[in-house]
Amino acid sequence: MVLNQASLKRDGVQDYVSLRTSAIVLSLYTLFILGFFLVTPVVTFEIWQALFANIFMKVFTLLALLSIAVHTRIGLWQVLTDYVKSASTRAVLQFFLYALAFGYVAVGLFVLWGA
Amino acid sequence: MNKIVFSIYRYNPDVDKAPRMQEYTLDNPEGRDMMVLDAMLKLKEQDPTLSFRRSCREGVCGSDGFNINGKNGLGCITPLSAAGLKGGKIVIRPLPGLPVIRDLVVDMSQFYTQYEKVKPYLINDGKLPPAGEFLQSPEERAKLDGLYECILCACCSSSCPSFWWNPDKFIGPAGLLHAYRFLADSRDTATEERLNDLDDAFSVFRCHGIMNCVAVCPKGLNPTKAIGKIKSMLLNRAL
């Protein structure tokens, strides 16, 4: 899956499955965070930090960040191939948008495991 | 007598620099509802230069697909009352996304090219030829219902944004409905070959389930459902 997502040529079935599985992860993560805010009367810095100190939460967050990267990579490729017909312009846009998506994952890693 | 105002797209590439909308007025007897095509034939009597396709005038040939008040449909089976009025007028444009040859006549080459890609005919390797005709059980035959009725009017494909943006790569709802018609046929033996031809990022998977095709199909068919079945077949094969 990782190799496929990194390849230049798109695969319809793979993209279809990846979009949906990443969407499921993102939905679960969103529901979890919403649930956390609902069941926690006052969210202090200590409570928030304690939540993310848990290894389960770190892994779940990393999975969500990777899901965002996969989801945006496929989704943006689909949007760009619809609306940007010049291959060179599309390549430049894709490079910057994918770099941004990678940046989110990298920053997330530092936040989760840094300090 | 009711007066009905029509605003119709006019464009002759040989003469006109740009398309324009032309207004026509038609007298419609009180209490009488006619089809959009009948009204247009009367308008053509007023102005013989108005061009559009039509043939069977009963929803079978699929020639008179127009964009009527923003929604694709067949002129011959759309009553004026159902078309409604948009700003007090009935606005008729050519099917969207296809090159205009003249007025409401569009070039359907791209549509037919995509249709041709799905090999819309029965392929049988003949390894187990029947003694007589190819027999199907009622259950096998029932799988073709909702698929074989397509008349290729292009109302669906020309209402599909995915087809507008990628008419050269995305098969489109009409072509895919026909593709599934043969994938679902118990007499067809080219299932693998057909799926191989469709297994890329554009041919089928450019369908994002917008469902404009379902909303406009004059025959009440559901191309999105057929496309979903093709996606499932491709998925089952890959997993």
Coordinates of C-alpha atoms in Angstrom, one line a residue:
Chain A
M1 CA 0.0 0.0 0.0
V2 CA 2.8 2.4 0.9
L3 CA 4.7 1.6 -2.3
N4 CA 1.5 2.0 -4.3
Q5 CA 0.7 5.3 -2.7
A6 CA 4.2 6.6 -3.5
S7 CA 4.0 5.6 -7.1
L8 CA 3.3 8.1 -9.8
K9 CA 0.7 6.1 -11.7
R10 CA -2.6 5.8 -10.1
D11 CA -4.5 2.6 -9.5
G12 CA -8.3 2.8 -9.4
V13 CA -9.0 0.0 -7.1
Q14 CA -6.2 0.9 -4.7
D15 CA -7.2 4.5 -4.6
Y16 CA -10.8 3.5 -4.0
V17 CA -9.9 1.3 -1.1
S18 CA -7.4 3.8 0.3
L19 CA -9.8 6.7 0.2
R20 CA -12.4 4.8 2.1
T21 CA -10.2 3.2 4.7
S22 CA -8.5 6.6 5.4
A23 CA -12.0 8.1 5.6
I24 CA -13.0 5.5 8.2
V25 CA -9.9 6.2 10.3
L26 CA -10.5 10.0 10.1
S27 CA -14.2 9.5 11.1
L28 CA -13.3 7.4 14.1
Y29 CA -10.7 9.9 15.2
T30 CA -13.1 12.8 14.9
L31 CA -15.7 10.8 16.8
F32 CA -13.2 9.9 19.5
I33 CA -12.0 13.6 19.9
L34 CA -15.7 14.8 20.0
G35 CA -16.5 12.1 22.6
F36 CA -13.5 13.1 24.7
F37 CA -14.7 16.7 24.8
L38 CA -18.3 15.6 25.6
V39 CA -17.3 13.3 28.5
T40 CA -14.6 15.7 29.9
P41 CA -16.3 18.5 31.8
V42 CA -13.2 20.8 31.9
V43 CA -10.3 20.2 29.5
T44 CA -7.2 21.6 31.1
F45 CA -3.7 21.5 29.6
E46 CA -2.7 18.6 32.0
I47 CA -5.7 16.5 31.0
W48 CA -5.0 17.2 27.3
Q49 CA -1.3 16.4 27.7
A50 CA -2.2 13.2 29.7
L51 CA -4.5 12.1 26.8
F52 CA -1.6 12.4 24.3
A53 CA 0.9 10.8 26.7
N54 CA -0.9 7.6 26.2
I55 CA 0.8 5.4 23.5
F56 CA -2.6 4.3 22.1
M57 CA -3.4 8.0 21.5
K58 CA 0.0 8.7 19.9
V59 CA -0.5 5.7 17.5
F60 CA -4.1 6.6 16.8
T61 CA -3.1 10.2 16.0
L62 CA -0.2 9.1 13.8
L63 CA -2.6 6.9 12.0
A64 CA -5.0 9.8 11.5
L65 CA -2.2 12.0 10.2
L66 CA -1.1 9.4 7.7
S67 CA -4.7 8.9 6.7
I68 CA -5.0 12.7 6.0
A69 CA -1.9 12.5 3.9
V70 CA -3.2 9.5 1.9
H71 CA -6.7 10.9 1.6
T72 CA -5.5 14.3 0.4
R73 CA -3.0 12.9 -2.0
I74 CA -5.7 10.9 -3.8
G75 CA -8.4 13.5 -3.4
L76 CA -6.2 16.3 -4.7
W77 CA -5.0 14.2 -7.6
Q78 CA -8.6 13.6 -8.6
V79 CA -9.5 17.3 -8.2
L80 CA -6.4 18.5 -10.1
T81 CA -6.9 16.1 -13.0
D82 CA -10.4 17.4 -13.3
Y83 CA -9.7 21.1 -13.3
V84 CA -6.0 21.6 -14.3
K85 CA -5.5 20.3 -17.8
S86 CA -1.9 21.4 -18.2
A87 CA 0.3 18.5 -17.0
S88 CA 3.2 20.8 -16.0
T89 CA 1.1 23.1 -14.0
R90 CA -0.6 20.1 -12.4
A91 CA 2.8 18.6 -11.5
V92 CA 4.0 21.8 -9.8
L93 CA 0.7 22.1 -7.9
Q94 CA 0.8 18.5 -6.9
F95 CA 4.4 18.8 -5.7
F96 CA 3.6 21.7 -3.4
L97 CA 0.3 20.3 -2.1
Y98 CA 1.9 16.9 -1.4
A99 CA 4.8 18.6 0.3
L100 CA 2.3 20.4 2.5
A101 CA 0.5 17.1 3.3
F102 CA 3.9 15.6 4.2
G103 CA 4.6 18.6 6.4
Y104 CA 1.5 18.0 8.4
V105 CA 2.6 14.4 9.1
A106 CA 6.1 15.6 10.0
V107 CA 4.9 18.3 12.3
G108 CA 2.5 15.9 13.9
L109 CA 5.4 13.4 14.6
F110 CA 7.4 16.1 16.3
V111 CA 4.4 17.3 18.4
L112 CA 3.6 13.7 19.4
W113 CA 7.0 12.5 20.2
G114 CA 9.0 15.7 20.7
A115 CA 9.6 17.4 24.0
Chain B
M1 CA -55.0 30.8 -25.6
N2 CA -51.9 30.8 -23.4
K3 CA -48.7 32.4 -24.7
I4 CA -45.6 30.4 -23.8
V5 CA -42.2 32.0 -24.2
F6 CA -39.3 29.8 -25.2
S7 CA -35.7 30.9 -25.0
I8 CA -33.6 28.6 -27.3
Y9 CA -29.9 28.3 -27.8
R10 CA -28.9 29.3 -31.3
Y11 CA -25.4 28.9 -32.7
N12 CA -24.2 28.3 -36.2
P13 CA -20.4 28.0 -36.1
D14 CA -20.1 28.9 -39.8
V15 CA -21.9 32.2 -39.4
D16 CA -22.1 33.2 -35.7
K17 CA -19.1 34.5 -33.7
A18 CA -20.8 33.4 -30.4
P19 CA -23.8 31.5 -29.3
R20 CA -27.0 33.5 -28.4
M21 CA -30.4 32.8 -26.9
Q22 CA -33.3 33.5 -29.1
E23 CA -36.9 34.0 -27.8
Y24 CA -39.9 32.5 -29.5
T25 CA -43.6 32.8 -28.5
L26 CA -46.0 29.9 -29.0
D27 CA -49.8 30.0 -28.7
N28 CA -51.0 27.1 -26.6
P29 CA -54.7 26.3 -26.4
E30 CA -56.2 26.6 -22.9
G31 CA -56.1 23.4 -20.9
R32 CA -53.9 21.6 -23.4
D33 CA -50.5 20.2 -22.6
M34 CA -48.1 19.3 -25.4
M35 CA -44.7 17.8 -25.3
V36 CA -41.6 20.0 -25.6
L37 CA -40.8 18.4 -29.0
D38 CA -44.3 19.2 -30.4
A39 CA -43.8 22.8 -29.3
M40 CA -40.4 22.9 -30.9
L41 CA -41.8 21.5 -34.2
K42 CA -44.3 24.3 -34.1
L43 CA -41.5 26.8 -33.5
K44 CA -39.6 25.3 -36.4
E45 CA -42.6 26.2 -38.6
Q46 CA -42.1 29.8 -37.5
D47 CA -38.3 29.6 -38.0
P48 CA -37.1 26.9 -40.3
T49 CA -33.5 27.6 -39.5
L50 CA -33.9 26.3 -35.9
S51 CA -32.0 23.0 -35.9
F52 CA -32.5 20.0 -33.6
R53 CA -32.6 16.2 -33.9
R54 CA -35.7 14.1 -33.5
S55 CA -37.0 10.9 -34.9
C56 CA -39.4 8.5 -33.2
R57 CA -41.2 11.2 -31.1
E58 CA -42.0 8.6 -28.4
G59 CA -38.9 8.1 -26.2
V60 CA -37.5 5.2 -28.1
C61 CA -34.8 6.5 -30.4
G62 CA -33.1 8.9 -28.0
S63 CA -32.5 11.6 -30.7
D64 CA -34.0 14.6 -29.0
G65 CA -32.0 14.9 -25.8
F66 CA -32.0 18.6 -24.8
N67 CA -31.2 20.5 -21.7
I68 CA -34.7 21.7 -20.7
N69 CA -34.8 24.4 -18.0
G70 CA -31.5 23.2 -16.7
K71 CA -32.3 19.5 -16.7
N72 CA -31.4 17.0 -19.4
G73 CA -34.4 15.1 -20.9
L74 CA -36.0 13.9 -24.1
G75 CA -38.2 16.6 -25.7
C76 CA -40.7 14.0 -27.0
I77 CA -41.7 12.7 -23.6
T78 CA -41.3 15.8 -21.5
P79 CA -44.7 17.7 -21.3
L80 CA -44.5 21.5 -21.1
S81 CA -46.2 21.3 -17.7
A82 CA -43.4 19.1 -16.4
A83 CA -40.7 21.2 -17.9
G84 CA -42.0 24.2 -15.8
L85 CA -41.1 27.8 -16.4
K86 CA -37.7 29.3 -15.6
G87 CA -38.1 33.1 -15.2
G88 CA -41.5 32.8 -17.0
K89 CA -39.8 31.0 -20.0
I90 CA -38.9 27.5 -21.1
V91 CA -35.2 27.6 -21.7
I92 CA -33.8 25.0 -24.1
R93 CA -30.1 24.4 -24.6
P94 CA -28.1 21.6 -26.2
L95 CA -26.9 18.7 -24.0
P96 CA -24.0 20.2 -21.9
G97 CA -20.4 19.2 -22.3
L98 CA -20.6 18.1 -26.0
P99 CA -19.4 20.2 -28.9
V100 CA -22.2 22.0 -30.7
I101 CA -22.6 21.4 -34.4
R102 CA -25.5 23.7 -34.8
D103 CA -28.2 25.1 -32.4
L104 CA -29.3 22.0 -30.4
V105 CA -27.5 19.5 -32.5
V106 CA -24.4 18.2 -30.7
D107 CA -21.4 16.1 -31.8
M108 CA -21.7 12.9 -29.9
S109 CA -18.4 11.3 -31.1
Q110 CA -16.8 11.3 -27.7
F111 CA -19.9 9.7 -26.2
Y112 CA -19.8 6.9 -28.9
T113 CA -16.1 6.5 -28.6
Q114 CA -16.5 5.7 -24.9
Y115 CA -19.5 3.4 -25.7
E116 CA -17.4 1.5 -28.2
K117 CA -14.6 1.0 -25.6
V118 CA -16.8 -1.3 -23.5
K119 CA -17.4 -3.7 -26.4
P120 CA -21.2 -3.5 -26.2
Y121 CA -21.9 -6.8 -27.7
L122 CA -22.0 -10.4 -26.5
I123 CA -18.6 -12.2 -26.4
N124 CA -18.7 -15.9 -26.1
D125 CA -15.6 -18.1 -26.5
G126 CA -17.8 -20.9 -27.9
K127 CA -16.2 -23.6 -25.7
L128 CA -19.5 -24.8 -24.6
P129 CA -21.7 -24.0 -27.5
P130 CA -25.4 -24.8 -26.9
A131 CA -27.2 -27.1 -29.2
G132 CA -29.7 -24.5 -30.0
E133 CA -30.1 -20.9 -28.7
F134 CA -28.3 -19.7 -25.6
L135 CA -30.7 -20.4 -22.8
Q136 CA -30.9 -18.4 -19.6
S137 CA -32.9 -19.1 -16.4
P138 CA -35.5 -16.4 -15.5
E139 CA -33.1 -15.4 -12.6
E140 CA -30.2 -14.9 -15.0
R141 CA -32.4 -12.9 -17.4
A142 CA -33.7 -10.8 -14.6
K143 CA -30.2 -9.5 -14.0
L144 CA -30.3 -7.6 -17.3
D145 CA -33.5 -5.7 -16.3
G146 CA -32.7 -2.0 -15.7
L147 CA -29.7 -2.3 -18.0
Y148 CA -30.7 -3.3 -21.5
E149 CA -33.4 -0.6 -21.7
C150 CA -30.8 2.2 -22.3
I151 CA -31.4 4.0 -25.6
L152 CA -28.1 5.9 -25.7
C153 CA -29.7 9.4 -25.6
A154 CA -26.6 10.7 -23.7
C155 CA -28.8 12.6 -21.2
C156 CA -26.9 10.9 -18.4
S157 CA -23.3 11.2 -19.6
S158 CA -23.8 14.8 -20.6
S159 CA -25.1 15.7 -17.2
C160 CA -22.2 14.1 -15.4
P161 CA -19.4 16.5 -14.2
S162 CA -16.9 13.6 -14.3
F163 CA -17.7 13.1 -18.0
W164 CA -17.5 16.9 -18.7
W165 CA -13.9 17.1 -17.2
N166 CA -12.6 13.8 -18.6
P167 CA -14.6 12.7 -21.7
D168 CA -11.6 11.0 -23.2
K169 CA -10.8 8.9 -20.2
F170 CA -14.0 8.3 -18.1
I171 CA -16.4 5.9 -19.9
G172 CA -19.4 7.8 -18.5
P173 CA -22.7 6.5 -17.1
A174 CA -24.2 5.3 -20.3
G175 CA -21.2 3.3 -21.4
L176 CA -20.7 1.8 -17.9
L177 CA -24.4 0.8 -17.8
H178 CA -23.8 -1.1 -21.0
A179 CA -20.5 -2.5 -19.7
Y180 CA -22.4 -3.9 -16.7
R181 CA -25.1 -5.2 -18.9
F182 CA -22.6 -7.5 -20.5
L183 CA -20.7 -8.3 -17.3
A184 CA -24.0 -9.4 -15.8
D185 CA -25.0 -11.5 -18.8
S186 CA -24.7 -15.3 -18.1
R187 CA -24.0 -16.0 -21.8
D188 CA -21.0 -13.6 -21.9
T189 CA -17.6 -15.3 -21.3
A190 CA -15.3 -12.2 -21.5
T191 CA -15.8 -11.0 -17.9
E192 CA -12.1 -11.0 -17.1
E193 CA -11.2 -9.2 -20.4
R194 CA -13.9 -6.6 -19.8
L195 CA -12.8 -6.0 -16.2
N196 CA -9.1 -5.7 -17.4
D197 CA -10.2 -3.0 -19.8
L198 CA -12.0 -1.1 -17.0
D199 CA -9.3 -1.5 -14.3
D200 CA -7.6 1.9 -14.2
A201 CA -8.0 5.1 -12.3
F202 CA -10.3 6.8 -14.8
S203 CA -12.6 4.5 -16.7
V204 CA -14.9 3.5 -13.8
F205 CA -13.4 5.1 -10.7
R206 CA -13.9 8.7 -11.9
C207 CA -17.5 8.2 -10.9
H208 CA -17.9 9.9 -7.6
G209 CA -21.6 9.0 -7.2
I210 CA -22.9 12.4 -8.0
M211 CA -26.0 10.7 -9.4
N212 CA -27.0 13.3 -11.9
C213 CA -27.3 10.4 -14.3
V214 CA -30.0 8.8 -12.2
A215 CA -31.9 12.1 -11.8
V216 CA -32.1 12.8 -15.6
C217 CA -32.4 9.3 -17.2
P218 CA -35.6 9.5 -19.2
K219 CA -36.0 5.7 -19.0
G220 CA -35.8 5.7 -15.2
L221 CA -32.6 3.6 -15.2
N222 CA -29.9 3.7 -12.5
P223 CA -26.4 3.9 -14.0
T224 CA -24.8 4.7 -10.5
K225 CA -26.0 1.4 -9.2
A226 CA -24.5 -0.5 -12.2
I227 CA -21.2 1.4 -11.8
G228 CA -21.3 0.4 -8.1
K229 CA -21.6 -3.3 -9.2
I230 CA -18.6 -2.9 -11.6
K231 CA -16.6 -1.3 -8.7
S232 CA -17.5 -4.3 -6.5
M233 CA -16.4 -6.7 -9.2
L234 CA -13.1 -5.0 -9.6
L235 CA -12.7 -4.9 -5.9
N236 CA -13.5 -8.5 -5.3
R237 CA -11.0 -9.4 -8.0
A238 CA -8.3 -7.4 -6.4
L239 CA -8.8 -8.4 -2.8

